[in-house]
Amino acid sequence: MGLKECQIVLDNPWNTYYAGQTINGRAEITFDSPKKVRGIHIAFKGEAHTSWMESETKTDNQGQSQTEDTALSGHEEYFQIQYYLLGGKNGGEIELPAGTHTYPFTCALPPSLPSSFEGEWGYVRYTVKVTLDRPWKFDQDTKMAFTVISAIDLNLDPRVKEPVKLELEKTFCCCWCKSGPLSVVVGIPVTGFVSGQEIPISAECDNNSNVSVISLKFTLRKNVKFHTQMPRRATKEDSIIIAELQVGPIEPGKSANWNQKMTIPPLPPSNLVNCGIIDLDYDLKIETVVPGIHRGLKSKIPIILGTIPLASFQPKAPYTDVPVPQPMATPAEPDASNPNAGGWALPSGDPMGAPLDNVHALYPNIPAPTFTEGQFGATTIQDKNDTQYTRMQQQAFAPCYPTFAFNPTAPTI
């Protein structure tokens, strides 16, 4: 039979890295009998891809309508690094004995990469593939995906530190009768947040109209635009509800005030910086739900989701009794003579200004994040370049995003 198992092992338990860091790991390949190969090859790739089908109805020369389906796609490649762990493309046969063979590897990620993202019509994805290059036979591949995070330090953007106050007003008309106004005021203290944080929402409603307000609804939305390039440019938009809460009702002539909190689940950071075919942003939608034919008030507040929270906006000091290990420290290059050797070295920095190893020194009240899978489930990473001889190490993949836990009962430091 030959190949029994090929396992790709990366150097942190989340398989998550910041752009500019170095990946280290090993390929563990087990044979149940001697195996002849030309070499063992590894390939790292970062890419974005969009695709969908569009139908178009055309009229032919006989005046008959025909529907044509067109496959639209967009693609960007950010890097591709490949080399042989053993042997070479033009080398001779190598016979490997039965048993487990370990091959260390390393890959320096470019500093300007968009964050990993998986969506309905596209993705930003990073993969590593180990290939057994077999003479006169089909190659055998093992492939896995890992997460890359483009660091966004909210402290470097003064705009997200400012409070927002939204004032809305509407007058309802019914036949010849004009009512008093419905007034809503909504405020949030900042517009920059991270996954795991709560958005504090203050709201007040003065219903001087003659129309009942069923509820005042707040919706956190993830808004994505996918773009194609071939055979033509096209855009597909998707708006996904992340979290939702409602307060009310408010009867005619009544007023009410609320203070609510909306928790942000693990999500990719805003903008997908350096990706030209997928746009990503978030907003907090505010609307009044009213009965019948009346139209309620609607508006939205843009939200910026970062990876380093605002040091100036902390509900309480974080609880820090238990340190959380994380991939802000990058393992050193593996020693080829000792593939199981460890060793940890701090990365040089990140593209957003502050070196990652200085984050705690700059913002001592910010807790270390954990890295948690995104909330929208895992997906297959198989693509058109894979064959029947490509084994997926993960049955499905979901990127992991930095998620912060702020303990409201922690003592003030």
Tab-separated table of C-alpha atoms in Angstrom:
chain	number	residue	atom	x	y	z
A	1	MET	CA	0.000	0.000	0.000
A	2	GLY	CA	2.867	2.418	0.754
A	3	LEU	CA	1.586	5.739	2.124
A	4	LYS	CA	-0.397	5.261	5.323
A	5	GLU	CA	-0.679	8.852	6.568
A	6	CYS	CA	0.655	12.346	5.960
A	7	GLN	CA	0.102	14.865	8.738
A	8	ILE	CA	0.948	18.575	8.530
A	9	VAL	CA	1.678	19.978	11.993
A	10	LEU	CA	1.986	23.740	12.489
A	11	ASP	CA	3.618	25.409	15.453
A	12	ASN	CA	0.614	26.828	17.291
A	13	PRO	CA	-2.616	25.099	18.301
A	14	TRP	CA	-4.890	27.564	16.459
A	15	ASN	CA	-3.035	27.376	13.121
A	16	THR	CA	-3.330	31.174	13.176
A	17	TYR	CA	-0.707	33.787	12.268
A	18	TYR	CA	-0.441	37.517	11.800
A	19	ALA	CA	0.719	38.835	8.435
A	20	GLY	CA	4.511	39.160	8.504
A	21	GLN	CA	5.064	36.303	10.937
A	22	THR	CA	6.927	33.088	10.166
A	23	ILE	CA	5.224	29.706	10.029
A	24	ASN	CA	7.197	26.730	11.258
A	25	GLY	CA	6.098	23.150	11.390
A	26	ARG	CA	6.733	19.646	10.194
A	27	ALA	CA	5.364	17.061	7.820
A	28	GLU	CA	4.975	13.640	9.434
A	29	ILE	CA	4.727	10.973	6.753
A	30	THR	CA	4.114	7.325	7.626
A	31	PHE	CA	4.619	4.393	5.235
A	32	ASP	CA	3.489	0.847	5.966
A	33	SER	CA	5.935	-0.500	3.374
A	34	PRO	CA	8.978	0.873	1.507
A	35	LYS	CA	8.077	3.725	-0.861
A	36	LYS	CA	9.869	5.083	-3.930
A	37	VAL	CA	9.610	8.839	-4.493
A	38	ARG	CA	11.384	11.453	-6.561
A	39	GLY	CA	10.956	13.916	-3.722
A	40	ILE	CA	8.685	15.479	-1.121
A	41	HIS	CA	7.476	18.944	-2.022
A	42	ILE	CA	5.731	21.660	0.035
A	43	ALA	CA	3.747	24.636	-1.270
A	44	PHE	CA	2.293	27.611	0.628
A	45	LYS	CA	-0.292	29.766	-1.108
A	46	GLY	CA	-2.338	32.845	-0.298
A	47	GLU	CA	-5.170	33.829	-2.619
A	48	ALA	CA	-8.610	35.389	-2.939
A	49	HIS	CA	-11.273	34.008	-5.237
A	50	THR	CA	-14.846	34.943	-6.142
A	51	SER	CA	-17.259	33.075	-8.388
A	52	TRP	CA	-20.933	32.671	-9.250
A	53	MET	CA	-23.237	31.959	-12.165
A	54	GLU	CA	-25.376	34.589	-13.871
A	55	SER	CA	-28.220	33.929	-16.290
A	56	GLU	CA	-28.902	36.244	-19.199
A	57	THR	CA	-31.800	36.064	-21.637
A	58	LYS	CA	-30.971	36.926	-25.248
A	59	THR	CA	-33.023	37.019	-28.440
A	60	ASP	CA	-31.592	35.195	-31.454
A	61	ASN	CA	-31.984	36.070	-35.155
A	62	GLN	CA	-35.313	34.211	-35.321
A	63	GLY	CA	-36.718	36.231	-32.424
A	64	GLN	CA	-36.510	33.298	-30.014
A	65	SER	CA	-35.505	33.954	-26.411
A	66	GLN	CA	-32.628	31.890	-25.073
A	67	THR	CA	-31.163	31.827	-21.602
A	68	GLU	CA	-27.403	31.614	-21.257
A	69	ASP	CA	-25.563	30.816	-18.047
A	70	THR	CA	-22.210	32.526	-17.600
A	71	ALA	CA	-19.597	31.645	-14.991
A	72	LEU	CA	-18.113	34.812	-13.506
A	73	SER	CA	-14.952	34.822	-11.405
A	74	GLY	CA	-12.307	36.992	-9.828
A	75	HIS	CA	-8.898	35.988	-8.539
A	76	GLU	CA	-5.929	37.489	-6.704
A	77	GLU	CA	-2.758	35.672	-5.672
A	78	TYR	CA	-0.810	37.148	-2.768
A	79	PHE	CA	2.091	34.738	-2.594
A	80	GLN	CA	3.185	31.231	-3.525
A	81	ILE	CA	6.222	29.680	-1.881
A	82	GLN	CA	7.278	26.150	-2.743
A	83	TYR	CA	10.341	24.001	-2.307
A	84	TYR	CA	11.424	20.391	-1.825
A	85	LEU	CA	11.753	18.943	1.652
A	86	LEU	CA	13.456	15.891	0.168
A	87	GLY	CA	14.926	15.229	-3.261
A	88	GLY	CA	14.135	17.419	-6.258
A	89	LYS	CA	12.204	17.681	-9.507
A	90	ASN	CA	15.078	16.399	-11.612
A	91	GLY	CA	16.492	14.004	-9.046
A	92	GLY	CA	16.585	10.247	-9.098
A	93	GLU	CA	14.408	7.815	-7.198
A	94	ILE	CA	14.652	7.701	-3.425
A	95	GLU	CA	13.430	4.640	-1.545
A	96	LEU	CA	12.033	5.450	1.880
A	97	PRO	CA	11.719	2.599	4.387
A	98	ALA	CA	8.505	1.800	6.236
A	99	GLY	CA	7.835	3.907	9.314
A	100	THR	CA	7.336	7.591	10.120
A	101	HIS	CA	9.539	10.251	8.543
A	102	THR	CA	9.563	13.845	9.819
A	103	TYR	CA	10.493	16.850	7.691
A	104	PRO	CA	10.633	20.346	9.253
A	105	PHE	CA	9.615	23.377	7.197
A	106	THR	CA	9.382	27.148	7.486
A	107	CYS	CA	7.623	29.940	5.593
A	108	ALA	CA	7.881	33.715	6.130
A	109	LEU	CA	4.513	35.341	5.436
A	110	PRO	CA	4.527	38.647	3.520
A	111	PRO	CA	3.670	41.630	5.749
A	112	SER	CA	0.777	42.976	3.642
A	113	LEU	CA	-1.845	40.243	3.523
A	114	PRO	CA	-5.627	40.489	3.892
A	115	SER	CA	-7.242	38.579	6.734
A	116	SER	CA	-8.662	35.116	6.101
A	117	PHE	CA	-12.298	35.200	5.072
A	118	GLU	CA	-14.873	32.640	3.939
A	119	GLY	CA	-18.091	33.827	2.296
A	120	GLU	CA	-20.921	32.549	0.140
A	121	TRP	CA	-19.440	33.742	-3.164
A	122	GLY	CA	-15.773	34.084	-2.349
A	123	TYR	CA	-12.916	33.704	0.071
A	124	VAL	CA	-9.476	34.868	1.149
A	125	ARG	CA	-7.656	31.633	1.912
A	126	TYR	CA	-4.208	30.443	2.925
A	127	THR	CA	-3.143	26.832	2.449
A	128	VAL	CA	-0.169	24.530	2.744
A	129	LYS	CA	0.136	21.382	0.642
A	130	VAL	CA	2.645	18.537	0.997
A	131	THR	CA	3.151	16.435	-2.139
A	132	LEU	CA	4.774	13.066	-2.648
A	133	ASP	CA	6.379	13.429	-6.076
A	134	ARG	CA	6.189	9.883	-7.446
A	135	PRO	CA	7.978	8.813	-10.640
A	136	TRP	CA	5.614	7.468	-13.326
A	137	LYS	CA	2.630	7.705	-10.983
A	138	PHE	CA	0.110	10.292	-9.849
A	139	ASP	CA	1.393	12.553	-7.096
A	140	GLN	CA	-0.200	12.230	-3.658
A	141	ASP	CA	-1.112	15.468	-1.852
A	142	THR	CA	-2.139	16.420	1.668
A	143	LYS	CA	-3.614	19.893	2.041
A	144	MET	CA	-4.668	22.051	4.987
A	145	ALA	CA	-5.729	25.659	5.516
A	146	PHE	CA	-4.518	28.086	8.164
A	147	THR	CA	-5.655	31.533	9.287
A	148	VAL	CA	-3.862	34.805	8.603
A	149	ILE	CA	-4.852	37.990	10.452
A	150	SER	CA	-4.080	41.493	9.228
A	151	ALA	CA	-3.643	43.424	12.472
A	152	ILE	CA	-5.864	46.501	12.872
A	153	ASP	CA	-5.000	48.616	15.918
A	154	LEU	CA	-8.067	50.726	16.660
A	155	ASN	CA	-5.941	53.058	18.795
A	156	LEU	CA	-4.296	54.384	15.618
A	157	ASP	CA	-7.593	55.659	14.165
A	158	PRO	CA	-8.906	58.722	16.042
A	159	ARG	CA	-12.256	58.582	14.230
A	160	VAL	CA	-13.365	55.360	15.935
A	161	LYS	CA	-12.790	56.834	19.411
A	162	GLU	CA	-15.549	59.422	19.016
A	163	PRO	CA	-19.097	58.876	20.341
A	164	VAL	CA	-22.009	58.854	17.913
A	165	LYS	CA	-25.450	60.275	18.624
A	166	LEU	CA	-28.180	59.625	16.072
A	167	GLU	CA	-31.345	61.742	16.188
A	168	LEU	CA	-34.320	60.601	14.095
A	169	GLU	CA	-37.781	62.092	13.732
A	170	LYS	CA	-40.873	61.293	11.683
A	171	THR	CA	-44.412	62.614	11.390
A	172	PHE	CA	-47.126	60.188	10.295
A	173	CYS	CA	-50.009	61.280	8.097
A	174	CYS	CA	-53.327	59.439	7.950
A	175	CYS	CA	-55.894	60.794	5.488
A	176	TRP	CA	-56.286	64.469	6.474
A	177	CYS	CA	-55.026	63.925	9.999
A	178	LYS	CA	-51.438	64.804	10.866
A	179	SER	CA	-50.025	63.466	14.128
A	180	GLY	CA	-47.244	64.701	16.367
A	181	PRO	CA	-43.670	63.490	15.760
A	182	LEU	CA	-42.066	60.180	16.638
A	183	SER	CA	-38.563	60.958	17.914
A	184	VAL	CA	-35.743	58.477	18.514
A	185	VAL	CA	-32.251	59.227	19.845
A	186	VAL	CA	-29.614	56.452	19.768
A	187	GLY	CA	-26.032	56.722	21.015
A	188	ILE	CA	-22.920	54.562	21.261
A	189	PRO	CA	-19.706	55.680	23.034
A	190	VAL	CA	-17.283	54.695	20.221
A	191	THR	CA	-17.487	53.081	16.780
A	192	GLY	CA	-14.393	50.853	17.051
A	193	PHE	CA	-14.754	47.416	18.629
A	194	VAL	CA	-13.203	43.936	18.594
A	195	SER	CA	-14.713	40.465	18.642
A	196	GLY	CA	-15.842	39.536	22.145
A	197	GLN	CA	-16.638	43.115	23.140
A	198	GLU	CA	-20.095	44.447	23.895
A	199	ILE	CA	-21.544	47.444	22.069
A	200	PRO	CA	-23.267	49.646	24.686
A	201	ILE	CA	-26.402	51.151	23.140
A	202	SER	CA	-28.395	53.938	24.753
A	203	ALA	CA	-31.775	54.807	23.253
A	204	GLU	CA	-34.734	57.025	24.006
A	205	CYS	CA	-38.048	57.239	22.222
A	206	ASP	CA	-40.697	59.951	22.479
A	207	ASN	CA	-43.834	58.809	20.707
A	208	ASN	CA	-45.965	61.924	20.316
A	209	SER	CA	-47.642	60.413	17.271
A	210	ASN	CA	-50.941	58.533	17.100
A	211	VAL	CA	-49.190	55.376	15.816
A	212	SER	CA	-48.015	52.576	18.098
A	213	VAL	CA	-44.358	51.555	17.875
A	214	ILE	CA	-44.215	47.768	18.066
A	215	SER	CA	-40.481	47.764	18.806
A	216	LEU	CA	-37.216	49.581	18.374
A	217	LYS	CA	-34.847	47.144	16.674
A	218	PHE	CA	-31.035	47.118	16.624
A	219	THR	CA	-29.223	44.879	14.125
A	220	LEU	CA	-25.473	44.348	13.766
A	221	ARG	CA	-24.823	43.523	10.103
A	222	LYS	CA	-21.860	42.204	8.144
A	223	ASN	CA	-21.954	43.672	4.635
A	224	VAL	CA	-19.893	42.013	1.917
A	225	LYS	CA	-19.344	42.931	-1.723
A	226	PHE	CA	-17.861	40.313	-4.040
A	227	HIS	CA	-16.337	41.462	-7.341
A	228	THR	CA	-15.514	39.474	-10.472
A	229	GLN	CA	-13.070	40.289	-13.275
A	230	MET	CA	-13.690	37.632	-15.934
A	231	PRO	CA	-15.305	37.442	-18.414
A	232	ARG	CA	-16.747	40.747	-17.189
A	233	ARG	CA	-16.816	42.890	-14.095
A	234	ALA	CA	-19.759	42.284	-11.797
A	235	THR	CA	-20.609	42.749	-8.130
A	236	LYS	CA	-22.700	40.667	-5.772
A	237	GLU	CA	-23.727	42.004	-2.357
A	238	ASP	CA	-24.542	40.080	0.788
A	239	SER	CA	-25.786	41.475	4.104
A	240	ILE	CA	-25.716	39.049	7.026
A	241	ILE	CA	-27.365	39.569	10.411
A	242	ILE	CA	-24.759	39.031	13.132
A	243	ALA	CA	-26.755	39.978	16.230
A	244	GLU	CA	-30.137	41.522	16.912
A	245	LEU	CA	-32.094	42.910	19.855
A	246	GLN	CA	-35.440	44.672	20.278
A	247	VAL	CA	-37.014	46.908	22.920
A	248	GLY	CA	-40.530	48.251	23.246
A	249	PRO	CA	-43.413	48.617	22.575
A	250	ILE	CA	-44.004	52.364	22.846
A	251	GLU	CA	-47.641	53.381	22.784
A	252	PRO	CA	-48.860	56.756	21.411
A	253	GLY	CA	-48.152	59.577	23.849
A	254	LYS	CA	-45.562	57.533	25.768
A	255	SER	CA	-41.779	57.803	26.192
A	256	ALA	CA	-39.135	55.247	27.115
A	257	ASN	CA	-35.373	54.947	27.690
A	258	TRP	CA	-33.120	51.897	27.418
A	259	ASN	CA	-29.510	50.888	27.921
A	260	GLN	CA	-28.684	47.683	26.075
A	261	LYS	CA	-25.555	45.679	25.242
A	262	MET	CA	-24.891	43.672	22.088
A	263	THR	CA	-22.066	41.100	22.144
A	264	ILE	CA	-19.864	40.806	19.054
A	265	PRO	CA	-19.063	37.173	18.134
A	266	PRO	CA	-15.778	36.076	16.469
A	267	LEU	CA	-15.649	37.922	13.129
A	268	PRO	CA	-13.084	38.929	10.497
A	269	PRO	CA	-11.774	42.487	10.905
A	270	SER	CA	-13.202	45.275	8.748
A	271	ASN	CA	-12.169	46.191	5.220
A	272	LEU	CA	-10.053	43.139	4.218
A	273	VAL	CA	-7.140	45.495	3.628
A	274	ASN	CA	-5.100	44.611	0.492
A	275	CYS	CA	-7.909	42.537	-1.050
A	276	GLY	CA	-9.284	44.054	-4.260
A	277	ILE	CA	-12.139	41.648	-4.999
A	278	ILE	CA	-13.941	41.404	-1.629
A	279	ASP	CA	-15.093	44.397	0.433
A	280	LEU	CA	-16.202	43.956	4.036
A	281	ASP	CA	-17.780	46.382	6.476
A	282	TYR	CA	-20.118	46.372	9.466
A	283	ASP	CA	-22.927	48.612	10.638
A	284	LEU	CA	-25.492	48.911	13.400
A	285	LYS	CA	-28.926	49.290	11.824
A	286	ILE	CA	-31.630	51.093	13.805
A	287	GLU	CA	-35.302	50.910	12.868
A	288	THR	CA	-38.711	51.398	14.414
A	289	VAL	CA	-41.220	48.653	13.676
A	290	VAL	CA	-44.680	50.140	13.158
A	291	PRO	CA	-47.981	48.497	12.123
A	292	GLY	CA	-49.924	48.625	8.892
A	293	ILE	CA	-48.969	50.768	5.938
A	294	HIS	CA	-46.850	53.174	7.957
A	295	ARG	CA	-43.132	53.338	7.368
A	296	GLY	CA	-40.925	53.494	10.412
A	297	LEU	CA	-37.667	55.302	11.040
A	298	LYS	CA	-34.483	53.711	9.669
A	299	SER	CA	-30.814	54.612	9.881
A	300	LYS	CA	-27.419	53.022	10.538
A	301	ILE	CA	-24.121	53.670	12.309
A	302	PRO	CA	-20.888	52.376	10.696
A	303	ILE	CA	-18.901	50.034	12.955
A	304	ILE	CA	-15.177	49.327	12.563
A	305	LEU	CA	-14.048	45.906	13.765
A	306	GLY	CA	-10.362	45.727	14.665
A	307	THR	CA	-7.961	43.196	16.167
A	308	ILE	CA	-6.516	45.398	18.946
A	309	PRO	CA	-9.185	47.101	21.109
A	310	LEU	CA	-9.286	50.735	22.129
A	311	ALA	CA	-7.241	51.157	25.293
A	312	SER	CA	-9.304	54.233	26.188
A	313	PHE	CA	-12.592	52.326	26.101
A	314	GLN	CA	-12.593	49.576	28.700
A	315	PRO	CA	-15.644	48.757	30.834
A	316	LYS	CA	-13.402	47.434	33.614
A	317	ALA	CA	-9.814	46.317	33.977
A	318	PRO	CA	-9.358	42.828	32.507
A	319	TYR	CA	-8.961	39.818	34.700
A	320	THR	CA	-5.367	38.697	34.143
A	321	ASP	CA	-4.735	35.940	36.694
A	322	VAL	CA	-4.509	33.291	33.974
A	323	PRO	CA	-2.249	34.201	31.035
A	324	VAL	CA	-3.498	33.049	27.657
A	325	PRO	CA	-0.867	31.760	25.189
A	326	GLN	CA	-1.281	33.097	21.669
A	327	PRO	CA	0.455	33.341	18.311
A	328	MET	CA	1.899	36.802	19.040
A	329	ALA	CA	5.074	34.868	19.679
A	330	THR	CA	6.369	33.005	16.675
A	331	PRO	CA	8.397	29.799	16.995
A	332	ALA	CA	11.937	30.002	15.735
A	333	GLU	CA	13.074	28.185	12.601
A	334	PRO	CA	13.101	24.446	13.272
A	335	ASP	CA	16.385	22.650	13.684
A	336	ALA	CA	16.628	20.140	10.852
A	337	SER	CA	18.694	17.824	13.046
A	338	ASN	CA	15.987	17.855	15.706
A	339	PRO	CA	12.540	18.240	14.133
A	340	ASN	CA	10.830	18.073	17.513
A	341	ALA	CA	12.795	20.995	18.941
A	342	GLY	CA	10.769	23.955	20.126
A	343	GLY	CA	12.052	27.478	20.650
A	344	TRP	CA	10.090	30.718	20.522
A	345	ALA	CA	11.144	34.091	19.136
A	346	LEU	CA	9.101	37.300	19.083
A	347	PRO	CA	8.112	38.608	15.659
A	348	SER	CA	9.606	41.881	14.462
A	349	GLY	CA	6.292	43.689	14.156
A	350	ASP	CA	3.112	44.197	12.213
A	351	PRO	CA	2.119	46.479	9.318
A	352	MET	CA	-0.205	48.642	11.423
A	353	GLY	CA	2.574	50.485	13.277
A	354	ALA	CA	3.001	48.945	16.732
A	355	PRO	CA	5.120	45.757	16.953
A	356	LEU	CA	2.952	42.872	18.095
A	357	ASP	CA	5.308	42.059	20.950
A	358	ASN	CA	4.854	45.625	22.267
A	359	VAL	CA	1.056	45.500	22.396
A	360	HIS	CA	0.934	44.587	26.084
A	361	ALA	CA	3.578	47.202	26.933
A	362	LEU	CA	1.649	49.888	25.043
A	363	TYR	CA	-1.780	48.864	26.338
A	364	PRO	CA	-1.331	47.009	29.667
A	365	ASN	CA	-5.086	46.929	30.368
A	366	ILE	CA	-5.862	45.012	27.193
A	367	PRO	CA	-6.216	41.262	27.831
A	368	ALA	CA	-4.646	38.683	25.560
A	369	PRO	CA	-7.077	37.365	22.956
A	370	THR	CA	-8.093	33.807	22.381
A	371	PHE	CA	-8.501	32.603	18.804
A	372	THR	CA	-11.969	31.335	18.024
A	373	GLU	CA	-13.591	29.977	14.872
A	374	GLY	CA	-15.929	32.356	13.070
A	375	GLN	CA	-19.609	31.858	13.815
A	376	PHE	CA	-20.784	30.979	10.308
A	377	GLY	CA	-19.502	27.429	10.186
A	378	ALA	CA	-16.779	25.613	8.322
A	379	THR	CA	-16.486	24.984	4.597
A	380	THR	CA	-14.520	22.695	2.300
A	381	ILE	CA	-11.188	23.984	0.988
A	382	GLN	CA	-11.174	21.785	-2.099
A	383	ASP	CA	-10.688	23.747	-5.326
A	384	LYS	CA	-10.225	23.121	-9.054
A	385	ASN	CA	-6.481	22.481	-8.648
A	386	ASP	CA	-7.059	19.478	-6.385
A	387	THR	CA	-7.344	15.937	-7.720
A	388	GLN	CA	-8.747	12.646	-6.519
A	389	TYR	CA	-5.305	12.058	-5.012
A	390	THR	CA	-5.505	15.174	-2.828
A	391	ARG	CA	-6.409	14.440	0.784
A	392	MET	CA	-7.880	17.244	2.873
A	393	GLN	CA	-6.394	17.172	6.369
A	394	GLN	CA	-9.444	19.092	7.659
A	395	GLN	CA	-12.885	17.862	6.658
A	396	ALA	CA	-13.951	21.507	6.791
A	397	PHE	CA	-12.230	24.775	7.652
A	398	ALA	CA	-13.305	27.955	9.440
A	399	PRO	CA	-10.836	30.800	10.102
A	400	CYS	CA	-10.031	31.683	13.720
A	401	TYR	CA	-10.244	35.316	14.797
A	402	PRO	CA	-8.806	37.120	17.851
A	403	THR	CA	-11.560	37.344	20.455
A	404	PHE	CA	-11.290	39.307	23.684
A	405	ALA	CA	-12.896	38.594	27.048
A	406	PHE	CA	-13.378	41.609	29.300
A	407	ASN	CA	-14.377	40.530	32.811
A	408	PRO	CA	-16.815	43.133	34.185
A	409	THR	CA	-16.248	41.916	37.754
A	410	ALA	CA	-12.463	42.318	37.651
A	411	PRO	CA	-10.983	44.782	40.136
A	412	THR	CA	-9.798	48.154	38.848
A	413	ILE	CA	-6.010	48.327	38.575
